Every structure is written in structure tokens, then in C-alpha cells.
């Protein structure tokens, strides 16, 4: 079991409301047929998210990280990371993104 990620400093963290908006936007783009790489490129070009976050996402995707791992590296809520890790195994990513958004807005 690799525990090296536990030793790394976390860096900036998005507030829950911003996490919800990011999840909502990503879910909408995925529902519209964009793939994850295109979603990250859109976020980068639109400047809706700080450059630091999109850069980490691009690097993570290029190194083969799953979406849950990308969001964990951005210090997303443990509940969000867990839900997305489960959906990566079972499917329906865009539907789960909508549920995660609702959860974050509570």
C-alpha cells in the first residue's frame, strides 16, 4: 500500500461551495459528451478555476490518475472522493456528479 500521498503537504483547498460549482460544471460537461481531458482543458481556458488547480488536474490525468485521485490531490471533501472512487468501479459518473453537487450544497 502506497502511503506517500499522506506525507505530501496539501496546498490550497477549495471551499465547499466552490467544490460544488466545480462538480456541477464538470458533471454538465461530461453529460454533454466531453471527456475528462476536454473538461479539464475547458476549465483551464475558461479560467473559472485557479491555474494551480487545473495544472494539478492536467498533470494527474497525464500520469494516469483517476478522477477521484485528482480531486483528492486538490483536497476535495473525503465524501466526494469516496463517492467518485466507487462510481469509477460501478459506472454512471455524470449522474453521481449531480448527486455529489447536491450533497455539497447542503
mmCIF file of N, CA and C in Angstrom:
data_model
loop_
_atom_site.group_PDB
_atom_site.id
_atom_site.type_symbol
_atom_site.label_atom_id
_atom_site.label_comp_id
_atom_site.label_asym_id
_atom_site.label_seq_id
_atom_site.Cartn_x
_atom_site.Cartn_y
_atom_site.Cartn_z
ATOM 1 N N UNK A 1 0.844 -1.180 0.000
ATOM 2 C CA UNK A 1 0.000 0.000 0.000
ATOM 3 C C UNK A 1 0.890 1.244 0.000
ATOM 4 N N UNK A 2 0.661 2.126 -0.944
ATOM 5 C CA UNK A 2 1.445 3.349 -1.066
ATOM 6 C C UNK A 2 0.870 4.427 -0.150
ATOM 7 N N UNK A 3 1.660 4.867 0.812
ATOM 8 C CA UNK A 3 1.192 5.908 1.729
ATOM 9 C C UNK A 3 1.914 7.235 1.500
ATOM 10 N N UNK A 4 2.660 7.330 0.414
ATOM 11 C CA UNK A 4 3.429 8.549 0.154
ATOM 12 C C UNK A 4 2.539 9.782 0.045
ATOM 13 N N UNK A 5 1.293 9.590 -0.437
ATOM 14 C CA UNK A 5 0.389 10.739 -0.570
ATOM 15 C C UNK A 5 0.036 11.347 0.782
ATOM 16 N N UNK A 6 0.151 10.565 1.858
ATOM 17 C CA UNK A 6 -0.148 11.076 3.192
ATOM 18 C C UNK A 6 0.943 12.026 3.688
ATOM 19 N N UNK A 7 2.126 11.910 3.133
ATOM 20 C CA UNK A 7 3.259 12.709 3.580
ATOM 21 C C UNK A 7 3.375 14.038 2.848
ATOM 22 N N UNK A 8 2.678 14.172 1.742
ATOM 23 C CA UNK A 8 2.781 15.388 0.931
ATOM 24 C C UNK A 8 1.950 16.507 1.556
ATOM 25 N N UNK A 9 2.479 17.727 1.549
ATOM 26 C CA UNK A 9 1.672 18.850 2.027
ATOM 27 C C UNK A 9 0.479 19.060 1.097
ATOM 28 N N UNK A 10 -0.628 19.518 1.633
ATOM 29 C CA UNK A 10 -1.871 19.607 0.874
ATOM 30 C C UNK A 10 -1.963 20.821 -0.048
ATOM 31 N N UNK A 11 -1.429 21.956 0.314
ATOM 32 C CA UNK A 11 -1.566 23.126 -0.543
ATOM 33 C C UNK A 11 -2.932 23.767 -0.389
ATOM 34 N N UNK A 12 -3.329 24.557 -1.386
ATOM 35 C CA UNK A 12 -4.601 25.268 -1.338
ATOM 36 C C UNK A 12 -5.778 24.302 -1.346
ATOM 37 N N UNK A 13 -6.879 24.762 -0.768
ATOM 38 C CA UNK A 13 -8.087 23.947 -0.728
ATOM 39 C C UNK A 13 -9.263 24.798 -1.197
ATOM 40 N N UNK A 14 -10.107 24.213 -2.034
ATOM 41 C CA UNK A 14 -11.312 24.906 -2.488
ATOM 42 C C UNK A 14 -12.368 24.855 -1.395
ATOM 43 N N UNK A 15 -13.084 25.963 -1.214
ATOM 44 C CA UNK A 15 -14.203 25.968 -0.266
ATOM 45 C C UNK A 15 -15.297 25.042 -0.805
ATOM 46 N N UNK A 16 -16.153 24.545 0.094
ATOM 47 C CA UNK A 16 -17.194 23.589 -0.309
ATOM 48 C C UNK A 16 -18.098 24.140 -1.404
ATOM 49 N N UNK A 17 -18.451 25.411 -1.328
ATOM 50 C CA UNK A 17 -19.336 25.979 -2.350
ATOM 51 C C UNK A 17 -18.644 25.982 -3.713
ATOM 52 N N UNK A 18 -17.353 26.242 -3.726
ATOM 53 C CA UNK A 18 -16.606 26.226 -4.993
ATOM 54 C C UNK A 18 -16.443 24.787 -5.486
ATOM 55 N N UNK A 19 -16.269 23.842 -4.547
ATOM 56 C CA UNK A 19 -16.217 22.428 -4.929
ATOM 57 C C UNK A 19 -17.525 22.040 -5.609
ATOM 58 N N UNK A 20 -18.651 22.476 -5.029
ATOM 59 C CA UNK A 20 -19.967 22.149 -5.593
ATOM 60 C C UNK A 20 -20.116 22.718 -7.000
ATOM 61 N N UNK A 21 -19.686 23.963 -7.193
ATOM 62 C CA UNK A 21 -19.798 24.585 -8.517
ATOM 63 C C UNK A 21 -18.908 23.884 -9.535
ATOM 64 N N UNK A 22 -17.713 23.500 -9.103
ATOM 65 C CA UNK A 22 -16.798 22.796 -9.999
ATOM 66 C C UNK A 22 -17.363 21.430 -10.377
ATOM 67 N N UNK A 23 -17.895 20.711 -9.395
ATOM 68 C CA UNK A 23 -18.509 19.401 -9.653
ATOM 69 C C UNK A 23 -19.697 19.561 -10.601
ATOM 70 N N UNK A 24 -20.513 20.598 -10.376
ATOM 71 C CA UNK A 24 -21.673 20.846 -11.235
ATOM 72 C C UNK A 24 -21.233 21.090 -12.677
ATOM 73 N N UNK A 25 -20.254 21.947 -12.854
ATOM 74 C CA UNK A 25 -19.771 22.257 -14.199
ATOM 75 C C UNK A 25 -19.174 21.023 -14.863
ATOM 76 N N UNK A 26 -18.353 20.284 -14.125
ATOM 77 C CA UNK A 26 -17.747 19.076 -14.687
ATOM 78 C C UNK A 26 -18.821 18.063 -15.066
ATOM 79 N N UNK A 27 -19.823 17.893 -14.208
ATOM 80 C CA UNK A 27 -20.920 16.969 -14.499
ATOM 81 C C UNK A 27 -21.691 17.377 -15.741
ATOM 82 N N UNK A 28 -21.970 18.681 -15.868
ATOM 83 C CA UNK A 28 -22.685 19.183 -17.048
ATOM 84 C C UNK A 28 -21.891 18.936 -18.326
ATOM 85 N N UNK A 29 -20.596 19.189 -18.263
ATOM 86 C CA UNK A 29 -19.755 18.974 -19.445
ATOM 87 C C UNK A 29 -19.665 17.490 -19.796
ATOM 88 N N UNK A 30 -19.531 16.638 -18.785
ATOM 89 C CA UNK A 30 -19.495 15.191 -19.033
ATOM 90 C C UNK A 30 -20.819 14.719 -19.634
ATOM 91 N N UNK A 31 -21.935 15.248 -19.119
ATOM 92 C CA UNK A 31 -23.262 14.911 -19.661
ATOM 93 C C UNK A 31 -23.406 15.353 -21.111
ATOM 94 N N UNK A 32 -22.712 16.420 -21.474
ATOM 95 C CA UNK A 32 -22.787 16.954 -22.837
ATOM 96 C C UNK A 32 -21.860 16.234 -23.805
ATOM 97 N N UNK A 33 -21.130 15.236 -23.310
ATOM 98 C CA UNK A 33 -20.302 14.433 -24.196
ATOM 99 C C UNK A 33 -18.814 14.735 -24.159
ATOM 100 N N UNK A 34 -18.408 15.684 -23.326
ATOM 101 C CA UNK A 34 -16.979 15.964 -23.192
ATOM 102 C C UNK A 34 -16.312 14.825 -22.433
ATOM 103 N N UNK A 35 -15.064 14.507 -22.792
ATOM 104 C CA UNK A 35 -14.322 13.541 -21.978
ATOM 105 C C UNK A 35 -13.569 14.320 -20.895
ATOM 106 N N UNK A 36 -12.982 13.606 -19.948
ATOM 107 C CA UNK A 36 -12.358 14.258 -18.802
ATOM 108 C C UNK A 36 -11.224 15.203 -19.221
ATOM 109 N N UNK A 37 -10.437 14.814 -20.195
ATOM 110 C CA UNK A 37 -9.370 15.687 -20.684
ATOM 111 C C UNK A 37 -9.911 16.989 -21.246
ATOM 112 N N UNK A 38 -11.003 16.894 -22.001
ATOM 113 C CA UNK A 38 -11.631 18.089 -22.569
ATOM 114 C C UNK A 38 -12.226 18.971 -21.478
ATOM 115 N N UNK A 39 -12.784 18.344 -20.452
ATOM 116 C CA UNK A 39 -13.343 19.098 -19.326
ATOM 117 C C UNK A 39 -12.241 19.909 -18.647
ATOM 118 N N UNK A 40 -11.116 19.267 -18.395
ATOM 119 C CA UNK A 40 -10.000 19.950 -17.733
ATOM 120 C C UNK A 40 -9.460 21.073 -18.617
ATOM 121 N N UNK A 41 -9.355 20.824 -19.914
ATOM 122 C CA UNK A 41 -8.915 21.883 -20.840
ATOM 123 C C UNK A 41 -9.883 23.060 -20.838
ATOM 124 N N UNK A 42 -11.181 22.764 -20.818
ATOM 125 C CA UNK A 42 -12.186 23.822 -20.759
ATOM 126 C C UNK A 42 -12.015 24.650 -19.491
ATOM 127 N N UNK A 43 -11.840 23.970 -18.351
ATOM 128 C CA UNK A 43 -11.663 24.682 -17.081
ATOM 129 C C UNK A 43 -10.431 25.581 -17.130
ATOM 130 N N UNK A 44 -9.387 25.088 -17.748
ATOM 131 C CA UNK A 44 -8.143 25.855 -17.861
ATOM 132 C C UNK A 44 -8.331 27.087 -18.746
ATOM 133 N N UNK A 45 -8.944 26.897 -19.901
ATOM 134 C CA UNK A 45 -9.136 28.002 -20.845
ATOM 135 C C UNK A 45 -10.148 29.030 -20.349
ATOM 136 N N UNK A 46 -11.168 28.567 -19.635
ATOM 137 C CA UNK A 46 -12.221 29.467 -19.171
ATOM 138 C C UNK A 46 -11.790 30.284 -17.963
ATOM 139 N N UNK A 47 -10.748 29.835 -17.295
ATOM 140 C CA UNK A 47 -10.225 30.499 -16.093
ATOM 141 C C UNK A 47 -11.278 30.594 -14.989
ATOM 142 N N UNK A 48 -12.204 29.631 -14.967
ATOM 143 C CA UNK A 48 -13.205 29.566 -13.905
ATOM 144 C C UNK A 48 -12.612 28.994 -12.621
ATOM 145 N N UNK A 49 -11.485 28.321 -12.771
ATOM 146 C CA UNK A 49 -10.791 27.713 -11.637
ATOM 147 C C UNK A 49 -9.350 28.210 -11.685
ATOM 148 N N UNK A 50 -8.763 28.402 -10.518
ATOM 149 C CA UNK A 50 -7.382 28.895 -10.468
ATOM 150 C C UNK A 50 -6.447 27.976 -11.244
ATOM 151 N N UNK A 51 -5.448 28.589 -11.857
ATOM 152 C CA UNK A 51 -4.498 27.867 -12.702
ATOM 153 C C UNK A 51 -3.833 26.714 -11.948
ATOM 154 N N UNK A 52 -3.532 26.927 -10.670
ATOM 155 C CA UNK A 52 -2.894 25.887 -9.853
ATOM 156 C C UNK A 52 -3.713 24.590 -9.859
ATOM 157 N N UNK A 53 -5.040 24.722 -9.785
ATOM 158 C CA UNK A 53 -5.906 23.550 -9.732
ATOM 159 C C UNK A 53 -5.964 22.833 -11.080
ATOM 160 N N UNK A 54 -6.123 23.596 -12.157
ATOM 161 C CA UNK A 54 -6.201 22.940 -13.466
ATOM 162 C C UNK A 54 -4.862 22.326 -13.851
ATOM 163 N N UNK A 55 -3.774 22.949 -13.436
ATOM 164 C CA UNK A 55 -2.451 22.388 -13.712
ATOM 165 C C UNK A 55 -2.281 21.044 -13.000
ATOM 166 N N UNK A 56 -2.696 20.989 -11.731
ATOM 167 C CA UNK A 56 -2.626 19.720 -10.987
ATOM 168 C C UNK A 56 -3.501 18.657 -11.644
ATOM 169 N N UNK A 57 -4.678 19.074 -12.124
ATOM 170 C CA UNK A 57 -5.581 18.127 -12.772
ATOM 171 C C UNK A 57 -4.975 17.596 -14.069
ATOM 172 N N UNK A 58 -4.391 18.480 -14.871
ATOM 173 C CA UNK A 58 -3.758 18.056 -16.128
ATOM 174 C C UNK A 58 -2.610 17.092 -15.861
ATOM 175 N N UNK A 59 -1.773 17.426 -14.876
ATOM 176 C CA UNK A 59 -0.634 16.569 -14.544
ATOM 177 C C UNK A 59 -1.104 15.205 -14.044
ATOM 178 N N UNK A 60 -2.127 15.208 -13.201
ATOM 179 C CA UNK A 60 -2.658 13.955 -12.677
ATOM 180 C C UNK A 60 -3.250 13.085 -13.768
ATOM 181 N N UNK A 61 -4.019 13.699 -14.659
ATOM 182 C CA UNK A 61 -4.625 12.955 -15.760
ATOM 183 C C UNK A 61 -3.546 12.380 -16.675
ATOM 184 N N UNK A 62 -2.521 13.177 -16.961
ATOM 185 C CA UNK A 62 -1.424 12.718 -17.822
ATOM 186 C C UNK A 62 -0.665 11.550 -17.201
ATOM 187 N N UNK A 63 -0.635 11.498 -15.866
ATOM 188 C CA UNK A 63 0.073 10.401 -15.197
ATOM 189 C C UNK A 63 -0.839 9.206 -14.924
ATOM 190 N N UNK A 64 -2.092 9.274 -15.410
ATOM 191 C CA UNK A 64 -2.993 8.133 -15.302
ATOM 192 C C UNK A 64 -3.855 8.093 -14.057
ATOM 193 N N UNK A 65 -3.928 9.196 -13.319
ATOM 194 C CA UNK A 65 -4.759 9.213 -12.119
ATOM 195 C C UNK A 65 -6.240 9.200 -12.487
ATOM 196 N N UNK A 66 -7.018 8.569 -11.631
ATOM 197 C CA UNK A 66 -8.471 8.575 -11.774
ATOM 198 C C UNK A 66 -9.006 9.919 -11.277
ATOM 199 N N UNK A 67 -10.249 10.238 -11.638
ATOM 200 C CA UNK A 67 -10.857 11.499 -11.218
ATOM 201 C C UNK A 67 -10.858 11.628 -9.698
ATOM 202 N N UNK A 68 -11.171 10.557 -8.999
ATOM 203 C CA UNK A 68 -11.193 10.621 -7.531
ATOM 204 C C UNK A 68 -9.816 10.979 -6.981
ATOM 205 N N UNK A 69 -8.778 10.448 -7.593
ATOM 206 C CA UNK A 69 -7.410 10.763 -7.158
ATOM 207 C C UNK A 69 -7.055 12.215 -7.467
ATOM 208 N N UNK A 70 -7.513 12.709 -8.612
ATOM 209 C CA UNK A 70 -7.272 14.112 -8.964
ATOM 210 C C UNK A 70 -7.901 15.033 -7.927
ATOM 211 N N UNK A 71 -9.155 14.741 -7.588
ATOM 212 C CA UNK A 71 -9.863 15.599 -6.642
ATOM 213 C C UNK A 71 -9.301 15.463 -5.233
ATOM 214 N N UNK A 72 -8.825 14.278 -4.891
ATOM 215 C CA UNK A 72 -8.178 14.104 -3.585
ATOM 216 C C UNK A 72 -6.914 14.957 -3.508
ATOM 217 N N UNK A 73 -6.158 15.019 -4.596
ATOM 218 C CA UNK A 73 -4.934 15.834 -4.611
ATOM 219 C C UNK A 73 -5.252 17.320 -4.496
ATOM 220 N N UNK A 74 -6.488 17.698 -4.802
ATOM 221 C CA UNK A 74 -6.931 19.086 -4.680
ATOM 222 C C UNK A 74 -7.637 19.333 -3.353
ATOM 223 N N UNK A 75 -7.539 18.368 -2.434
ATOM 224 C CA UNK A 75 -8.112 18.464 -1.082
ATOM 225 C C UNK A 75 -9.630 18.567 -1.083
ATOM 226 N N UNK A 76 -10.275 17.874 -2.023
ATOM 227 C CA UNK A 76 -11.732 17.817 -2.013
ATOM 228 C C UNK A 76 -12.193 17.021 -0.801
ATOM 229 N N UNK A 77 -13.430 17.225 -0.425
ATOM 230 C CA UNK A 77 -14.047 16.515 0.689
ATOM 231 C C UNK A 77 -13.844 15.008 0.547
ATOM 232 N N UNK A 78 -13.565 14.346 1.671
ATOM 233 C CA UNK A 78 -13.377 12.884 1.665
ATOM 234 C C UNK A 78 -14.630 12.182 1.142
ATOM 235 N N UNK A 79 -15.815 12.719 1.459
ATOM 236 C CA UNK A 79 -17.063 12.117 0.970
ATOM 237 C C UNK A 79 -17.127 12.150 -0.554
ATOM 238 N N UNK A 80 -16.728 13.256 -1.139
ATOM 239 C CA UNK A 80 -16.731 13.394 -2.599
ATOM 240 C C UNK A 80 -15.766 12.397 -3.218
ATOM 241 N N UNK A 81 -14.563 12.345 -2.675
ATOM 242 C CA UNK A 81 -13.533 11.447 -3.205
ATOM 243 C C UNK A 81 -14.001 9.999 -3.126
ATOM 244 N N UNK A 82 -14.597 9.619 -2.002
ATOM 245 C CA UNK A 82 -15.072 8.245 -1.820
ATOM 246 C C UNK A 82 -16.188 7.914 -2.805
ATOM 247 N N UNK A 83 -17.156 8.824 -2.954
ATOM 248 C CA UNK A 83 -18.266 8.582 -3.884
ATOM 249 C C UNK A 83 -17.758 8.418 -5.312
ATOM 250 N N UNK A 84 -16.817 9.256 -5.703
ATOM 251 C CA UNK A 84 -16.291 9.165 -7.068
ATOM 252 C C UNK A 84 -15.429 7.926 -7.262
ATOM 253 N N UNK A 85 -14.712 7.514 -6.231
ATOM 254 C CA UNK A 85 -13.919 6.281 -6.328
ATOM 255 C C UNK A 85 -14.842 5.082 -6.534
ATOM 256 N N UNK A 86 -15.974 5.068 -5.841
ATOM 257 C CA UNK A 86 -16.937 3.971 -6.002
ATOM 258 C C UNK A 86 -17.560 3.977 -7.392
ATOM 259 N N UNK A 87 -17.905 5.159 -7.894
ATOM 260 C CA UNK A 87 -18.543 5.224 -9.207
ATOM 261 C C UNK A 87 -17.564 4.850 -10.319
ATOM 262 N N UNK A 88 -16.283 5.063 -10.095
ATOM 263 C CA UNK A 88 -15.292 4.665 -11.093
ATOM 264 C C UNK A 88 -15.298 3.153 -11.285
ATOM 265 N N UNK A 89 -15.699 2.441 -10.254
ATOM 266 C CA UNK A 89 -15.789 0.984 -10.335
ATOM 267 C C UNK A 89 -17.136 0.563 -10.914
ATOM 268 N N UNK A 90 -18.206 1.258 -10.522
ATOM 269 C CA UNK A 90 -19.562 0.812 -10.854
ATOM 270 C C UNK A 90 -20.233 1.562 -11.996
ATOM 271 N N UNK A 91 -19.713 2.719 -12.403
ATOM 272 C CA UNK A 91 -20.289 3.456 -13.524
ATOM 273 C C UNK A 91 -21.187 4.609 -13.131
ATOM 274 N N UNK A 92 -21.744 5.303 -14.134
ATOM 275 C CA UNK A 92 -22.642 6.449 -14.017
ATOM 276 C C UNK A 92 -21.969 7.661 -13.380
ATOM 277 N N UNK A 93 -20.854 8.067 -13.936
ATOM 278 C CA UNK A 93 -20.098 9.201 -13.407
ATOM 279 C C UNK A 93 -20.905 10.491 -13.431
ATOM 280 N N UNK A 94 -21.540 10.809 -14.548
ATOM 281 C CA UNK A 94 -22.240 12.094 -14.633
ATOM 282 C C UNK A 94 -23.415 12.158 -13.659
ATOM 283 N N UNK A 95 -24.144 11.061 -13.489
ATOM 284 C CA UNK A 95 -25.241 11.033 -12.520
ATOM 285 C C UNK A 95 -24.749 11.212 -11.098
ATOM 286 N N UNK A 96 -23.640 10.582 -10.791
ATOM 287 C CA UNK A 96 -23.072 10.700 -9.453
ATOM 288 C C UNK A 96 -22.552 12.110 -9.211
ATOM 289 N N UNK A 97 -22.011 12.749 -10.239
ATOM 290 C CA UNK A 97 -21.532 14.126 -10.091
ATOM 291 C C UNK A 97 -22.692 15.039 -9.681
ATOM 292 N N UNK A 98 -23.879 14.794 -10.224
ATOM 293 C CA UNK A 98 -25.045 15.596 -9.849
ATOM 294 C C UNK A 98 -25.417 15.363 -8.389
ATOM 295 N N UNK A 99 -25.349 14.107 -7.939
ATOM 296 C CA UNK A 99 -25.644 13.804 -6.538
ATOM 297 C C UNK A 99 -24.606 14.415 -5.607
ATOM 298 N N UNK A 100 -23.354 14.379 -6.002
ATOM 299 C CA UNK A 100 -22.279 14.972 -5.202
ATOM 300 C C UNK A 100 -22.490 16.482 -5.089
ATOM 301 N N UNK A 101 -22.870 17.107 -6.189
ATOM 302 C CA UNK A 101 -23.135 18.549 -6.168
ATOM 303 C C UNK A 101 -24.225 18.875 -5.149
ATOM 304 N N UNK A 102 -25.316 18.123 -5.166
ATOM 305 C CA UNK A 102 -26.403 18.344 -4.209
ATOM 306 C C UNK A 102 -25.922 18.159 -2.779
ATOM 307 N N UNK A 103 -25.109 17.140 -2.553
ATOM 308 C CA UNK A 103 -24.566 16.871 -1.220
ATOM 309 C C UNK A 103 -23.707 18.038 -0.733
ATOM 310 N N UNK A 104 -22.883 18.585 -1.611
ATOM 311 C CA UNK A 104 -22.000 19.688 -1.226
ATOM 312 C C UNK A 104 -22.770 20.972 -0.938
ATOM 313 N N UNK A 105 -23.915 21.141 -1.553
ATOM 314 C CA UNK A 105 -24.703 22.360 -1.356
ATOM 315 C C UNK A 105 -25.531 22.325 -0.076
ATOM 316 N N UNK A 106 -25.607 21.161 0.564
ATOM 317 C CA UNK A 106 -26.385 21.060 1.815
ATOM 318 C C UNK A 106 -25.704 21.779 2.935
#
